[in-house]
JSON list of C-alpha atoms and ligand atoms in Angstrom, two decimals:
[
{"chain": "A", "resi": 113, "resn": "UNK", "atom": "CA", "xyz": [16.36, 32.07, -1.50]},
{"chain": "A", "resi": 114, "resn": "UNK", "atom": "CA", "xyz": [13.14, 33.04, -3.25]},
{"chain": "A", "resi": 115, "resn": "UNK", "atom": "CA", "xyz": [10.08, 31.23, -1.91]},
{"chain": "A", "resi": 116, "resn": "UNK", "atom": "CA", "xyz": [8.11, 29.07, -4.31]},
{"chain": "A", "resi": 117, "resn": "UNK", "atom": "CA", "xyz": [4.87, 30.48, -2.89]},
{"chain": "A", "resi": 118, "resn": "UNK", "atom": "CA", "xyz": [4.06, 33.51, -0.77]},
{"chain": "A", "resi": 119, "resn": "UNK", "atom": "CA", "xyz": [0.62, 32.29, 0.25]},
{"chain": "A", "resi": 120, "resn": "UNK", "atom": "CA", "xyz": [0.96, 30.20, 3.45]},
{"chain": "A", "resi": 121, "resn": "UNK", "atom": "CA", "xyz": [-1.57, 27.56, 2.32]},
{"chain": "A", "resi": 122, "resn": "UNK", "atom": "CA", "xyz": [0.16, 27.13, -1.03]},
{"chain": "A", "resi": 123, "resn": "UNK", "atom": "CA", "xyz": [3.56, 26.97, 0.72]},
{"chain": "A", "resi": 124, "resn": "UNK", "atom": "CA", "xyz": [2.25, 24.28, 3.11]},
{"chain": "A", "resi": 125, "resn": "UNK", "atom": "CA", "xyz": [0.97, 22.19, 0.19]},
{"chain": "A", "resi": 126, "resn": "UNK", "atom": "CA", "xyz": [4.31, 22.44, -1.58]},
{"chain": "A", "resi": 127, "resn": "UNK", "atom": "CA", "xyz": [6.07, 21.44, 1.64]},
{"chain": "A", "resi": 128, "resn": "UNK", "atom": "CA", "xyz": [3.78, 18.41, 2.03]},
{"chain": "A", "resi": 129, "resn": "UNK", "atom": "CA", "xyz": [4.45, 17.31, -1.57]},
{"chain": "A", "resi": 130, "resn": "UNK", "atom": "CA", "xyz": [7.68, 18.97, -2.73]},
{"chain": "A", "resi": 131, "resn": "UNK", "atom": "CA", "xyz": [8.84, 18.71, -6.33]},
{"chain": "A", "resi": 132, "resn": "UNK", "atom": "CA", "xyz": [12.52, 18.59, -7.29]},
{"chain": "A", "resi": 133, "resn": "UNK", "atom": "CA", "xyz": [14.14, 18.64, -10.71]},
{"chain": "A", "resi": 134, "resn": "UNK", "atom": "CA", "xyz": [16.87, 16.00, -10.96]},
{"chain": "A", "resi": 135, "resn": "UNK", "atom": "CA", "xyz": [20.32, 17.49, -11.70]},
{"chain": "A", "resi": 136, "resn": "UNK", "atom": "CA", "xyz": [21.95, 16.14, -14.86]},
{"chain": "A", "resi": 137, "resn": "UNK", "atom": "CA", "xyz": [24.33, 13.85, -12.92]},
{"chain": "A", "resi": 138, "resn": "UNK", "atom": "CA", "xyz": [21.28, 12.28, -11.24]},
{"chain": "A", "resi": 139, "resn": "UNK", "atom": "CA", "xyz": [22.03, 13.09, -7.60]},
{"chain": "A", "resi": 140, "resn": "UNK", "atom": "CA", "xyz": [20.53, 15.76, -5.39]},
{"chain": "A", "resi": 141, "resn": "UNK", "atom": "CA", "xyz": [20.74, 16.16, -1.59]},
{"chain": "A", "resi": 142, "resn": "UNK", "atom": "CA", "xyz": [17.03, 17.04, -1.40]},
{"chain": "A", "resi": 143, "resn": "UNK", "atom": "CA", "xyz": [16.00, 13.93, -3.37]},
{"chain": "A", "resi": 144, "resn": "UNK", "atom": "CA", "xyz": [18.43, 11.78, -1.36]},
{"chain": "A", "resi": 145, "resn": "UNK", "atom": "CA", "xyz": [16.86, 13.10, 1.87]},
{"chain": "A", "resi": 146, "resn": "UNK", "atom": "CA", "xyz": [13.42, 12.20, 0.56]},
{"chain": "A", "resi": 147, "resn": "UNK", "atom": "CA", "xyz": [14.55, 8.68, -0.40]},
{"chain": "A", "resi": 148, "resn": "UNK", "atom": "CA", "xyz": [16.08, 8.00, 3.03]},
{"chain": "A", "resi": 149, "resn": "UNK", "atom": "CA", "xyz": [13.29, 9.65, 5.06]},
{"chain": "A", "resi": 150, "resn": "UNK", "atom": "CA", "xyz": [11.32, 7.55, 7.54]},
{"chain": "A", "resi": 151, "resn": "UNK", "atom": "CA", "xyz": [8.11, 9.06, 6.19]},
{"chain": "A", "resi": 152, "resn": "UNK", "atom": "CA", "xyz": [7.29, 11.59, 3.52]},
{"chain": "A", "resi": 153, "resn": "UNK", "atom": "CA", "xyz": [6.58, 12.04, -0.14]},
{"chain": "A", "resi": 154, "resn": "UNK", "atom": "CA", "xyz": [7.61, 14.18, -3.04]},
{"chain": "A", "resi": 155, "resn": "UNK", "atom": "CA", "xyz": [8.16, 14.27, -6.78]},
{"chain": "A", "resi": 156, "resn": "UNK", "atom": "CA", "xyz": [11.41, 14.02, -8.73]},
{"chain": "A", "resi": 157, "resn": "UNK", "atom": "CA", "xyz": [11.25, 15.44, -12.24]},
{"chain": "A", "resi": 158, "resn": "UNK", "atom": "CA", "xyz": [13.68, 13.76, -14.62]},
{"chain": "A", "resi": 159, "resn": "UNK", "atom": "CA", "xyz": [13.98, 13.81, -18.40]},
{"chain": "A", "resi": 160, "resn": "UNK", "atom": "CA", "xyz": [12.54, 10.30, -18.24]},
{"chain": "A", "resi": 161, "resn": "UNK", "atom": "CA", "xyz": [9.40, 11.28, -16.34]},
{"chain": "A", "resi": 162, "resn": "UNK", "atom": "CA", "xyz": [8.05, 12.34, -12.98]},
{"chain": "A", "resi": 163, "resn": "UNK", "atom": "CA", "xyz": [8.64, 9.87, -10.14]},
{"chain": "A", "resi": 164, "resn": "UNK", "atom": "CA", "xyz": [6.62, 9.79, -6.94]},
{"chain": "A", "resi": 165, "resn": "UNK", "atom": "CA", "xyz": [8.94, 9.06, -4.04]},
{"chain": "A", "resi": 166, "resn": "UNK", "atom": "CA", "xyz": [6.89, 7.90, -1.07]},
{"chain": "A", "resi": 167, "resn": "UNK", "atom": "CA", "xyz": [8.25, 6.65, 2.24]},
{"chain": "A", "resi": 168, "resn": "UNK", "atom": "CA", "xyz": [6.52, 5.13, 5.23]},
{"chain": "A", "resi": 169, "resn": "UNK", "atom": "CA", "xyz": [8.28, 3.29, 8.05]},
{"chain": "A", "resi": 170, "resn": "UNK", "atom": "CA", "xyz": [7.10, 0.04, 6.37]},
{"chain": "A", "resi": 171, "resn": "UNK", "atom": "CA", "xyz": [7.28, 1.01, 2.69]},
{"chain": "A", "resi": 172, "resn": "UNK", "atom": "CA", "xyz": [9.77, 2.46, 0.18]},
{"chain": "A", "resi": 173, "resn": "UNK", "atom": "CA", "xyz": [7.98, 3.27, -3.06]},
{"chain": "A", "resi": 174, "resn": "UNK", "atom": "CA", "xyz": [9.35, 4.99, -6.17]},
{"chain": "A", "resi": 175, "resn": "UNK", "atom": "CA", "xyz": [6.68, 4.96, -8.89]},
{"chain": "A", "resi": 176, "resn": "UNK", "atom": "CA", "xyz": [6.32, 6.76, -12.19]},
{"chain": "A", "resi": 177, "resn": "UNK", "atom": "CA", "xyz": [3.39, 9.13, -12.28]},
{"chain": "A", "resi": 178, "resn": "UNK", "atom": "CA", "xyz": [3.99, 10.26, -15.87]},
{"chain": "A", "resi": 179, "resn": "UNK", "atom": "CA", "xyz": [5.47, 8.69, -19.02]},
{"chain": "A", "resi": 180, "resn": "UNK", "atom": "CA", "xyz": [8.88, 10.00, -20.23]},
{"chain": "A", "resi": 181, "resn": "UNK", "atom": "CA", "xyz": [8.68, 13.72, -20.94]},
{"chain": "A", "resi": 182, "resn": "UNK", "atom": "CA", "xyz": [8.94, 14.37, -24.66]},
{"chain": "A", "resi": 183, "resn": "UNK", "atom": "CA", "xyz": [10.07, 17.99, -24.31]},
{"chain": "A", "resi": 184, "resn": "UNK", "atom": "CA", "xyz": [13.82, 18.56, -23.95]},
{"chain": "A", "resi": 185, "resn": "UNK", "atom": "CA", "xyz": [14.70, 18.85, -20.26]},
{"chain": "A", "resi": 186, "resn": "UNK", "atom": "CA", "xyz": [18.33, 19.32, -19.23]},
{"chain": "A", "resi": 187, "resn": "UNK", "atom": "CA", "xyz": [17.68, 17.00, -16.26]},
{"chain": "A", "resi": 188, "resn": "UNK", "atom": "CA", "xyz": [19.03, 13.65, -15.16]},
{"chain": "A", "resi": 189, "resn": "UNK", "atom": "CA", "xyz": [17.11, 10.40, -14.75]},
{"chain": "A", "resi": 190, "resn": "UNK", "atom": "CA", "xyz": [14.52, 10.17, -11.97]},
{"chain": "A", "resi": 191, "resn": "UNK", "atom": "CA", "xyz": [15.72, 6.64, -11.26]},
{"chain": "A", "resi": 192, "resn": "UNK", "atom": "CA", "xyz": [14.24, 3.15, -11.25]},
{"chain": "A", "resi": 193, "resn": "UNK", "atom": "CA", "xyz": [10.82, 2.28, -9.88]},
{"chain": "A", "resi": 194, "resn": "UNK", "atom": "CA", "xyz": [10.71, 0.15, -6.70]},
{"chain": "A", "resi": 195, "resn": "UNK", "atom": "CA", "xyz": [8.17, -1.02, -4.16]},
{"chain": "A", "resi": 196, "resn": "UNK", "atom": "CA", "xyz": [10.01, -2.50, -1.19]},
{"chain": "A", "resi": 197, "resn": "UNK", "atom": "CA", "xyz": [8.58, -3.64, 2.11]},
{"chain": "A", "resi": 198, "resn": "UNK", "atom": "CA", "xyz": [10.83, -2.02, 4.70]},
{"chain": "A", "resi": 199, "resn": "UNK", "atom": "CA", "xyz": [8.98, -4.17, 7.26]},
{"chain": "A", "resi": 200, "resn": "UNK", "atom": "CA", "xyz": [10.09, -7.34, 5.44]},
{"chain": "A", "resi": 201, "resn": "UNK", "atom": "CA", "xyz": [7.80, -10.08, 4.17]},
{"chain": "A", "resi": 202, "resn": "UNK", "atom": "CA", "xyz": [4.75, -10.86, 6.27]},
{"chain": "A", "resi": 203, "resn": "UNK", "atom": "CA", "xyz": [5.07, -14.24, 8.07]},
{"chain": "A", "resi": 204, "resn": "UNK", "atom": "CA", "xyz": [3.23, -16.95, 6.12]},
{"chain": "A", "resi": 205, "resn": "UNK", "atom": "CA", "xyz": [1.44, -18.24, 9.28]},
{"chain": "A", "resi": 206, "resn": "UNK", "atom": "CA", "xyz": [-0.56, -15.02, 9.38]},
{"chain": "A", "resi": 207, "resn": "UNK", "atom": "CA", "xyz": [-1.92, -15.70, 5.89]},
{"chain": "A", "resi": 208, "resn": "UNK", "atom": "CA", "xyz": [-2.93, -19.21, 7.01]},
{"chain": "A", "resi": 209, "resn": "UNK", "atom": "CA", "xyz": [-4.76, -17.83, 10.07]},
{"chain": "A", "resi": 210, "resn": "UNK", "atom": "CA", "xyz": [-6.53, -15.23, 7.96]},
{"chain": "A", "resi": 211, "resn": "UNK", "atom": "CA", "xyz": [-7.66, -17.74, 5.31]},
{"chain": "A", "resi": 212, "resn": "UNK", "atom": "CA", "xyz": [-9.03, -19.99, 8.09]},
{"chain": "A", "resi": 213, "resn": "UNK", "atom": "CA", "xyz": [-10.95, -17.04, 9.48]},
{"chain": "A", "resi": 214, "resn": "UNK", "atom": "CA", "xyz": [-12.34, -16.04, 6.07]},
{"chain": "A", "resi": 215, "resn": "UNK", "atom": "CA", "xyz": [-13.37, -19.65, 5.35]},
{"chain": "A", "resi": 216, "resn": "UNK", "atom": "CA", "xyz": [-14.98, -19.87, 8.80]},
{"chain": "A", "resi": 217, "resn": "UNK", "atom": "CA", "xyz": [-17.20, -16.91, 7.92]},
{"chain": "A", "resi": 218, "resn": "UNK", "atom": "CA", "xyz": [-18.62, -18.62, 4.77]},
{"chain": "A", "resi": 219, "resn": "UNK", "atom": "CA", "xyz": [-21.14, -18.24, 3.19]},
{"chain": "A", "resi": 220, "resn": "UNK", "atom": "CA", "xyz": [-20.61, -14.60, 4.16]},
{"chain": "A", "resi": 221, "resn": "UNK", "atom": "CA", "xyz": [-17.87, -12.15, 3.32]},
{"chain": "A", "resi": 222, "resn": "UNK", "atom": "CA", "xyz": [-15.37, -11.27, 6.03]},
{"chain": "A", "resi": 223, "resn": "UNK", "atom": "CA", "xyz": [-12.25, -9.18, 6.59]},
{"chain": "A", "resi": 224, "resn": "UNK", "atom": "CA", "xyz": [-8.89, -8.97, 8.36]},
{"chain": "A", "resi": 225, "resn": "UNK", "atom": "CA", "xyz": [-6.17, -6.43, 9.00]},
{"chain": "A", "resi": 226, "resn": "UNK", "atom": "CA", "xyz": [-2.42, -6.93, 9.28]},
{"chain": "A", "resi": 227, "resn": "UNK", "atom": "CA", "xyz": [-0.62, -4.33, 11.37]},
{"chain": "A", "resi": 228, "resn": "UNK", "atom": "CA", "xyz": [3.09, -3.77, 11.89]},
{"chain": "A", "resi": 229, "resn": "UNK", "atom": "CA", "xyz": [4.82, -2.11, 14.81]},
{"chain": "A", "resi": 230, "resn": "UNK", "atom": "CA", "xyz": [7.65, 0.16, 13.68]},
{"chain": "A", "resi": 231, "resn": "UNK", "atom": "CA", "xyz": [9.40, -0.03, 17.10]},
{"chain": "A", "resi": 232, "resn": "UNK", "atom": "CA", "xyz": [9.23, -3.76, 17.89]},
{"chain": "A", "resi": 233, "resn": "UNK", "atom": "CA", "xyz": [8.96, -4.74, 14.17]},
{"chain": "A", "resi": 234, "resn": "UNK", "atom": "CA", "xyz": [6.28, -7.33, 15.02]},
{"chain": "A", "resi": 235, "resn": "UNK", "atom": "CA", "xyz": [3.24, -8.08, 12.88]},
{"chain": "A", "resi": 236, "resn": "UNK", "atom": "CA", "xyz": [-0.24, -8.66, 14.22]},
{"chain": "A", "resi": 237, "resn": "UNK", "atom": "CA", "xyz": [-3.56, -9.78, 12.78]},
{"chain": "A", "resi": 238, "resn": "UNK", "atom": "CA", "xyz": [-6.88, -8.32, 13.82]},
{"chain": "A", "resi": 239, "resn": "UNK", "atom": "CA", "xyz": [-10.38, -9.12, 12.70]},
{"chain": "A", "resi": 240, "resn": "UNK", "atom": "CA", "xyz": [-12.65, -6.08, 12.47]},
{"chain": "A", "resi": 241, "resn": "UNK", "atom": "CA", "xyz": [-15.99, -5.58, 14.14]},
{"chain": "A", "resi": 242, "resn": "UNK", "atom": "CA", "xyz": [-18.58, -6.46, 11.48]},
{"chain": "A", "resi": 243, "resn": "UNK", "atom": "CA", "xyz": [-21.83, -4.51, 11.29]},
{"chain": "A", "resi": 244, "resn": "UNK", "atom": "CA", "xyz": [-23.33, -6.44, 8.41]},
{"chain": "A", "resi": 245, "resn": "UNK", "atom": "CA", "xyz": [-22.16, -9.49, 6.48]},
{"chain": "A", "resi": 246, "resn": "UNK", "atom": "CA", "xyz": [-23.88, -11.34, 3.64]},
{"chain": "A", "resi": 247, "resn": "UNK", "atom": "CA", "xyz": [-22.48, -13.50, 0.80]},
{"chain": "A", "resi": 248, "resn": "UNK", "atom": "CA", "xyz": [-22.10, -10.32, -1.30]},
{"chain": "A", "resi": 249, "resn": "UNK", "atom": "CA", "xyz": [-21.88, -7.42, 1.12]},
{"chain": "A", "resi": 250, "resn": "UNK", "atom": "CA", "xyz": [-19.76, -6.48, 4.10]},
{"chain": "A", "resi": 251, "resn": "UNK", "atom": "CA", "xyz": [-19.83, -3.47, 6.39]},
{"chain": "A", "resi": 252, "resn": "UNK", "atom": "CA", "xyz": [-17.07, -3.34, 8.98]},
{"chain": "A", "resi": 253, "resn": "UNK", "atom": "CA", "xyz": [-15.39, -0.88, 11.29]},
{"chain": "A", "resi": 254, "resn": "UNK", "atom": "CA", "xyz": [-12.21, 0.71, 9.94]},
{"chain": "A", "resi": 255, "resn": "UNK", "atom": "CA", "xyz": [-8.98, -0.13, 11.78]},
{"chain": "A", "resi": 256, "resn": "UNK", "atom": "CA", "xyz": [-8.03, 1.88, 14.85]},
{"chain": "A", "resi": 257, "resn": "UNK", "atom": "CA", "xyz": [-4.31, 2.55, 14.87]},
{"chain": "A", "resi": 258, "resn": "UNK", "atom": "CA", "xyz": [-2.41, 2.61, 18.13]},
{"chain": "A", "resi": 259, "resn": "UNK", "atom": "CA", "xyz": [0.85, 4.62, 18.34]},
{"chain": "A", "resi": 260, "resn": "UNK", "atom": "CA", "xyz": [3.73, 3.04, 16.35]},
{"chain": "A", "resi": 261, "resn": "UNK", "atom": "CA", "xyz": [1.37, 0.60, 14.58]},
{"chain": "A", "resi": 262, "resn": "UNK", "atom": "CA", "xyz": [0.77, 0.79, 10.84]},
{"chain": "A", "resi": 263, "resn": "UNK", "atom": "CA", "xyz": [-1.87, -0.86, 8.71]},
{"chain": "A", "resi": 264, "resn": "UNK", "atom": "CA", "xyz": [0.07, -2.91, 6.16]},
{"chain": "A", "resi": 265, "resn": "UNK", "atom": "CA", "xyz": [-2.66, -5.10, 4.67]},
{"chain": "A", "resi": 266, "resn": "UNK", "atom": "CA", "xyz": [-6.38, -4.55, 4.39]},
{"chain": "A", "resi": 267, "resn": "UNK", "atom": "CA", "xyz": [-7.92, -7.89, 3.49]},
{"chain": "A", "resi": 268, "resn": "UNK", "atom": "CA", "xyz": [-11.47, -8.91, 2.70]},
{"chain": "A", "resi": 269, "resn": "UNK", "atom": "CA", "xyz": [-13.17, -11.88, 1.15]},
{"chain": "A", "resi": 270, "resn": "UNK", "atom": "CA", "xyz": [-15.72, -12.13, -1.60]},
{"chain": "A", "resi": 271, "resn": "UNK", "atom": "CA", "xyz": [-16.78, -15.44, -0.04]},
{"chain": "A", "resi": 272, "resn": "UNK", "atom": "CA", "xyz": [-17.66, -17.85, -2.88]},
{"chain": "A", "resi": 273, "resn": "UNK", "atom": "CA", "xyz": [-17.51, -15.04, -5.48]},
{"chain": "A", "resi": 274, "resn": "UNK", "atom": "CA", "xyz": [-14.56, -14.15, -7.70]},
{"chain": "A", "resi": 275, "resn": "UNK", "atom": "CA", "xyz": [-11.60, -12.13, -6.40]},
{"chain": "A", "resi": 276, "resn": "UNK", "atom": "CA", "xyz": [-11.53, -8.63, -7.87]},
{"chain": "A", "resi": 277, "resn": "UNK", "atom": "CA", "xyz": [-11.68, -5.02, -6.72]},
{"chain": "A", "resi": 278, "resn": "UNK", "atom": "CA", "xyz": [-15.21, -3.69, -6.94]},
{"chain": "A", "resi": 279, "resn": "UNK", "atom": "CA", "xyz": [-16.19, -0.04, -7.40]},
{"chain": "A", "resi": 280, "resn": "UNK", "atom": "CA", "xyz": [-16.93, 0.02, -3.65]},
{"chain": "A", "resi": 281, "resn": "UNK", "atom": "CA", "xyz": [-13.42, -1.32, -2.95]},
{"chain": "A", "resi": 282, "resn": "UNK", "atom": "CA", "xyz": [-11.94, 1.44, -5.16]},
{"chain": "A", "resi": 283, "resn": "UNK", "atom": "CA", "xyz": [-13.75, 4.11, -3.13]},
{"chain": "A", "resi": 284, "resn": "UNK", "atom": "CA", "xyz": [-12.66, 2.49, 0.17]},
{"chain": "A", "resi": 285, "resn": "UNK", "atom": "CA", "xyz": [-9.01, 2.29, -0.93]},
{"chain": "A", "resi": 286, "resn": "UNK", "atom": "CA", "xyz": [-8.69, 5.68, -2.64]},
{"chain": "A", "resi": 287, "resn": "UNK", "atom": "CA", "xyz": [-6.95, 7.67, 0.10]},
{"chain": "A", "resi": 288, "resn": "UNK", "atom": "CA", "xyz": [-4.80, 5.19, 1.93]},
{"chain": "A", "resi": 289, "resn": "UNK", "atom": "CA", "xyz": [-1.30, 3.82, 1.84]},
{"chain": "A", "resi": 290, "resn": "UNK", "atom": "CA", "xyz": [-1.62, 0.05, 2.26]},
{"chain": "A", "resi": 291, "resn": "UNK", "atom": "CA", "xyz": [-1.68, -3.29, 0.52]},
{"chain": "A", "resi": 292, "resn": "UNK", "atom": "CA", "xyz": [-5.20, -4.30, -0.38]},
{"chain": "A", "resi": 293, "resn": "UNK", "atom": "CA", "xyz": [-6.07, -7.98, -0.84]},
{"chain": "A", "resi": 294, "resn": "UNK", "atom": "CA", "xyz": [-9.29, -9.73, -1.87]},
{"chain": "A", "resi": 295, "resn": "UNK", "atom": "CA", "xyz": [-9.82, -13.48, -1.63]},
{"chain": "A", "resi": 296, "resn": "UNK", "atom": "CA", "xyz": [-12.55, -15.25, -3.56]},
{"chain": "A", "resi": 297, "resn": "UNK", "atom": "CA", "xyz": [-13.80, -18.78, -4.33]},
{"chain": "A", "resi": 298, "resn": "UNK", "atom": "CA", "xyz": [-13.20, -19.66, -0.68]},
{"chain": "A", "resi": 299, "resn": "UNK", "atom": "CA", "xyz": [-15.77, -22.46, -0.91]},
{"chain": "A", "resi": 300, "resn": "UNK", "atom": "CA", "xyz": [-13.39, -24.46, -3.12]},
{"chain": "A", "resi": 301, "resn": "UNK", "atom": "CA", "xyz": [-11.05, -26.88, -1.40]},
{"chain": "A", "resi": 302, "resn": "UNK", "atom": "CA", "xyz": [-8.11, -25.89, -3.59]},
{"chain": "A", "resi": 303, "resn": "UNK", "atom": "CA", "xyz": [-6.26, -22.63, -3.06]},
{"chain": "A", "resi": 304, "resn": "UNK", "atom": "CA", "xyz": [-8.50, -19.57, -3.24]},
{"chain": "A", "resi": 305, "resn": "UNK", "atom": "CA", "xyz": [-8.26, -16.85, -5.84]},
{"chain": "A", "resi": 306, "resn": "UNK", "atom": "CA", "xyz": [-6.61, -13.61, -4.82]},
{"chain": "A", "resi": 307, "resn": "UNK", "atom": "CA", "xyz": [-6.38, -10.09, -6.18]},
{"chain": "A", "resi": 308, "resn": "UNK", "atom": "CA", "xyz": [-3.84, -7.67, -4.76]},
{"chain": "A", "resi": 309, "resn": "UNK", "atom": "CA", "xyz": [-2.68, -4.11, -5.18]},
{"chain": "A", "resi": 310, "resn": "UNK", "atom": "CA", "xyz": [-0.62, -1.46, -3.47]},
{"chain": "A", "resi": 311, "resn": "UNK", "atom": "CA", "xyz": [-2.63, 1.68, -2.71]},
{"chain": "A", "resi": 312, "resn": "UNK", "atom": "CA", "xyz": [-0.37, 4.74, -2.54]},
{"chain": "A", "resi": 313, "resn": "UNK", "atom": "CA", "xyz": [-0.39, 8.33, -3.69]},
{"chain": "A", "resi": 314, "resn": "UNK", "atom": "CA", "xyz": [-3.98, 7.97, -4.88]},
{"chain": "A", "resi": 315, "resn": "UNK", "atom": "CA", "xyz": [-2.92, 5.18, -7.27]},
{"chain": "A", "resi": 316, "resn": "UNK", "atom": "CA", "xyz": [-3.50, 1.44, -7.38]},
{"chain": "A", "resi": 317, "resn": "UNK", "atom": "CA", "xyz": [-0.23, -0.27, -8.27]},
{"chain": "A", "resi": 318, "resn": "UNK", "atom": "CA", "xyz": [0.49, -3.93, -9.01]},
{"chain": "A", "resi": 319, "resn": "UNK", "atom": "CA", "xyz": [2.48, -5.75, -6.33]},
{"chain": "A", "resi": 320, "resn": "UNK", "atom": "CA", "xyz": [5.75, -7.07, -7.75]},
{"chain": "A", "resi": 321, "resn": "UNK", "atom": "CA", "xyz": [5.37, -10.25, -5.63]},
{"chain": "A", "resi": 322, "resn": "UNK", "atom": "CA", "xyz": [3.31, -11.75, -2.84]},
{"chain": "A", "resi": 323, "resn": "UNK", "atom": "CA", "xyz": [3.94, -9.83, 0.41]},
{"chain": "A", "resi": 324, "resn": "UNK", "atom": "CA", "xyz": [3.86, -13.11, 2.37]},
{"chain": "A", "resi": 325, "resn": "UNK", "atom": "CA", "xyz": [6.97, -15.15, 3.11]},
{"chain": "A", "resi": 326, "resn": "UNK", "atom": "CA", "xyz": [6.86, -18.56, 1.45]},
{"chain": "A", "resi": 327, "resn": "UNK", "atom": "CA", "xyz": [3.80, -17.73, -0.62]},
{"chain": "A", "resi": 328, "resn": "UNK", "atom": "CA", "xyz": [4.47, -18.99, -4.11]},
{"chain": "A", "resi": 329, "resn": "UNK", "atom": "CA", "xyz": [1.10, -18.07, -5.44]},
{"chain": "A", "resi": 330, "resn": "UNK", "atom": "CA", "xyz": [1.53, -14.79, -7.28]},
{"chain": "A", "resi": 331, "resn": "UNK", "atom": "CA", "xyz": [-1.54, -12.67, -7.53]},
{"chain": "B", "resi": 1460, "resn": "LIG", "atom": "ZN1", "xyz": [-14.54, -6.33, -2.41]}
]
């Protein structure tokens, strides 16, 4: 078989993010292997667009990275987008604990991480070491991952401020695969405001639903 690249660096990049045309009948062993992999990523090129297929032990994501291709391509469909939590929904008690912690830090901002263990399939909550916290600024240590543990949710509060992703948040989230959550208006007795997104493949994607079990409030 002819190599796609003869330069070793170029070949390594193509191996890290392979790209497969979809055969007209829609099935391909290489794409199937990518979809069932424990971890990996690649692109499927269909007549209906280019799909990023990204797998982590906790996440199965198929997301369009282009609109349908207007040129004629004798290819099949790249499939249907999905964003499924392979780890299952996060127990609702963890959200309660986190909101208590964030409220306890008022008037300052605060943060929390949710990790998941791919071997035992348990979730855990950790609160980061904070270097500086004010009502509008937060500097905290990034999570330290132990073997088999994955960061699922990176959560911070905007204290009494509105819930949205700031330019600083965009920079912080740019290169990770995780769910990012911001809570705001925590000084109000009623339920706080939340903003959420899935960070993957350098994109910020809407979450189809709350990642917490029993959480009716869609963000
Ligand atoms: Zn923020």
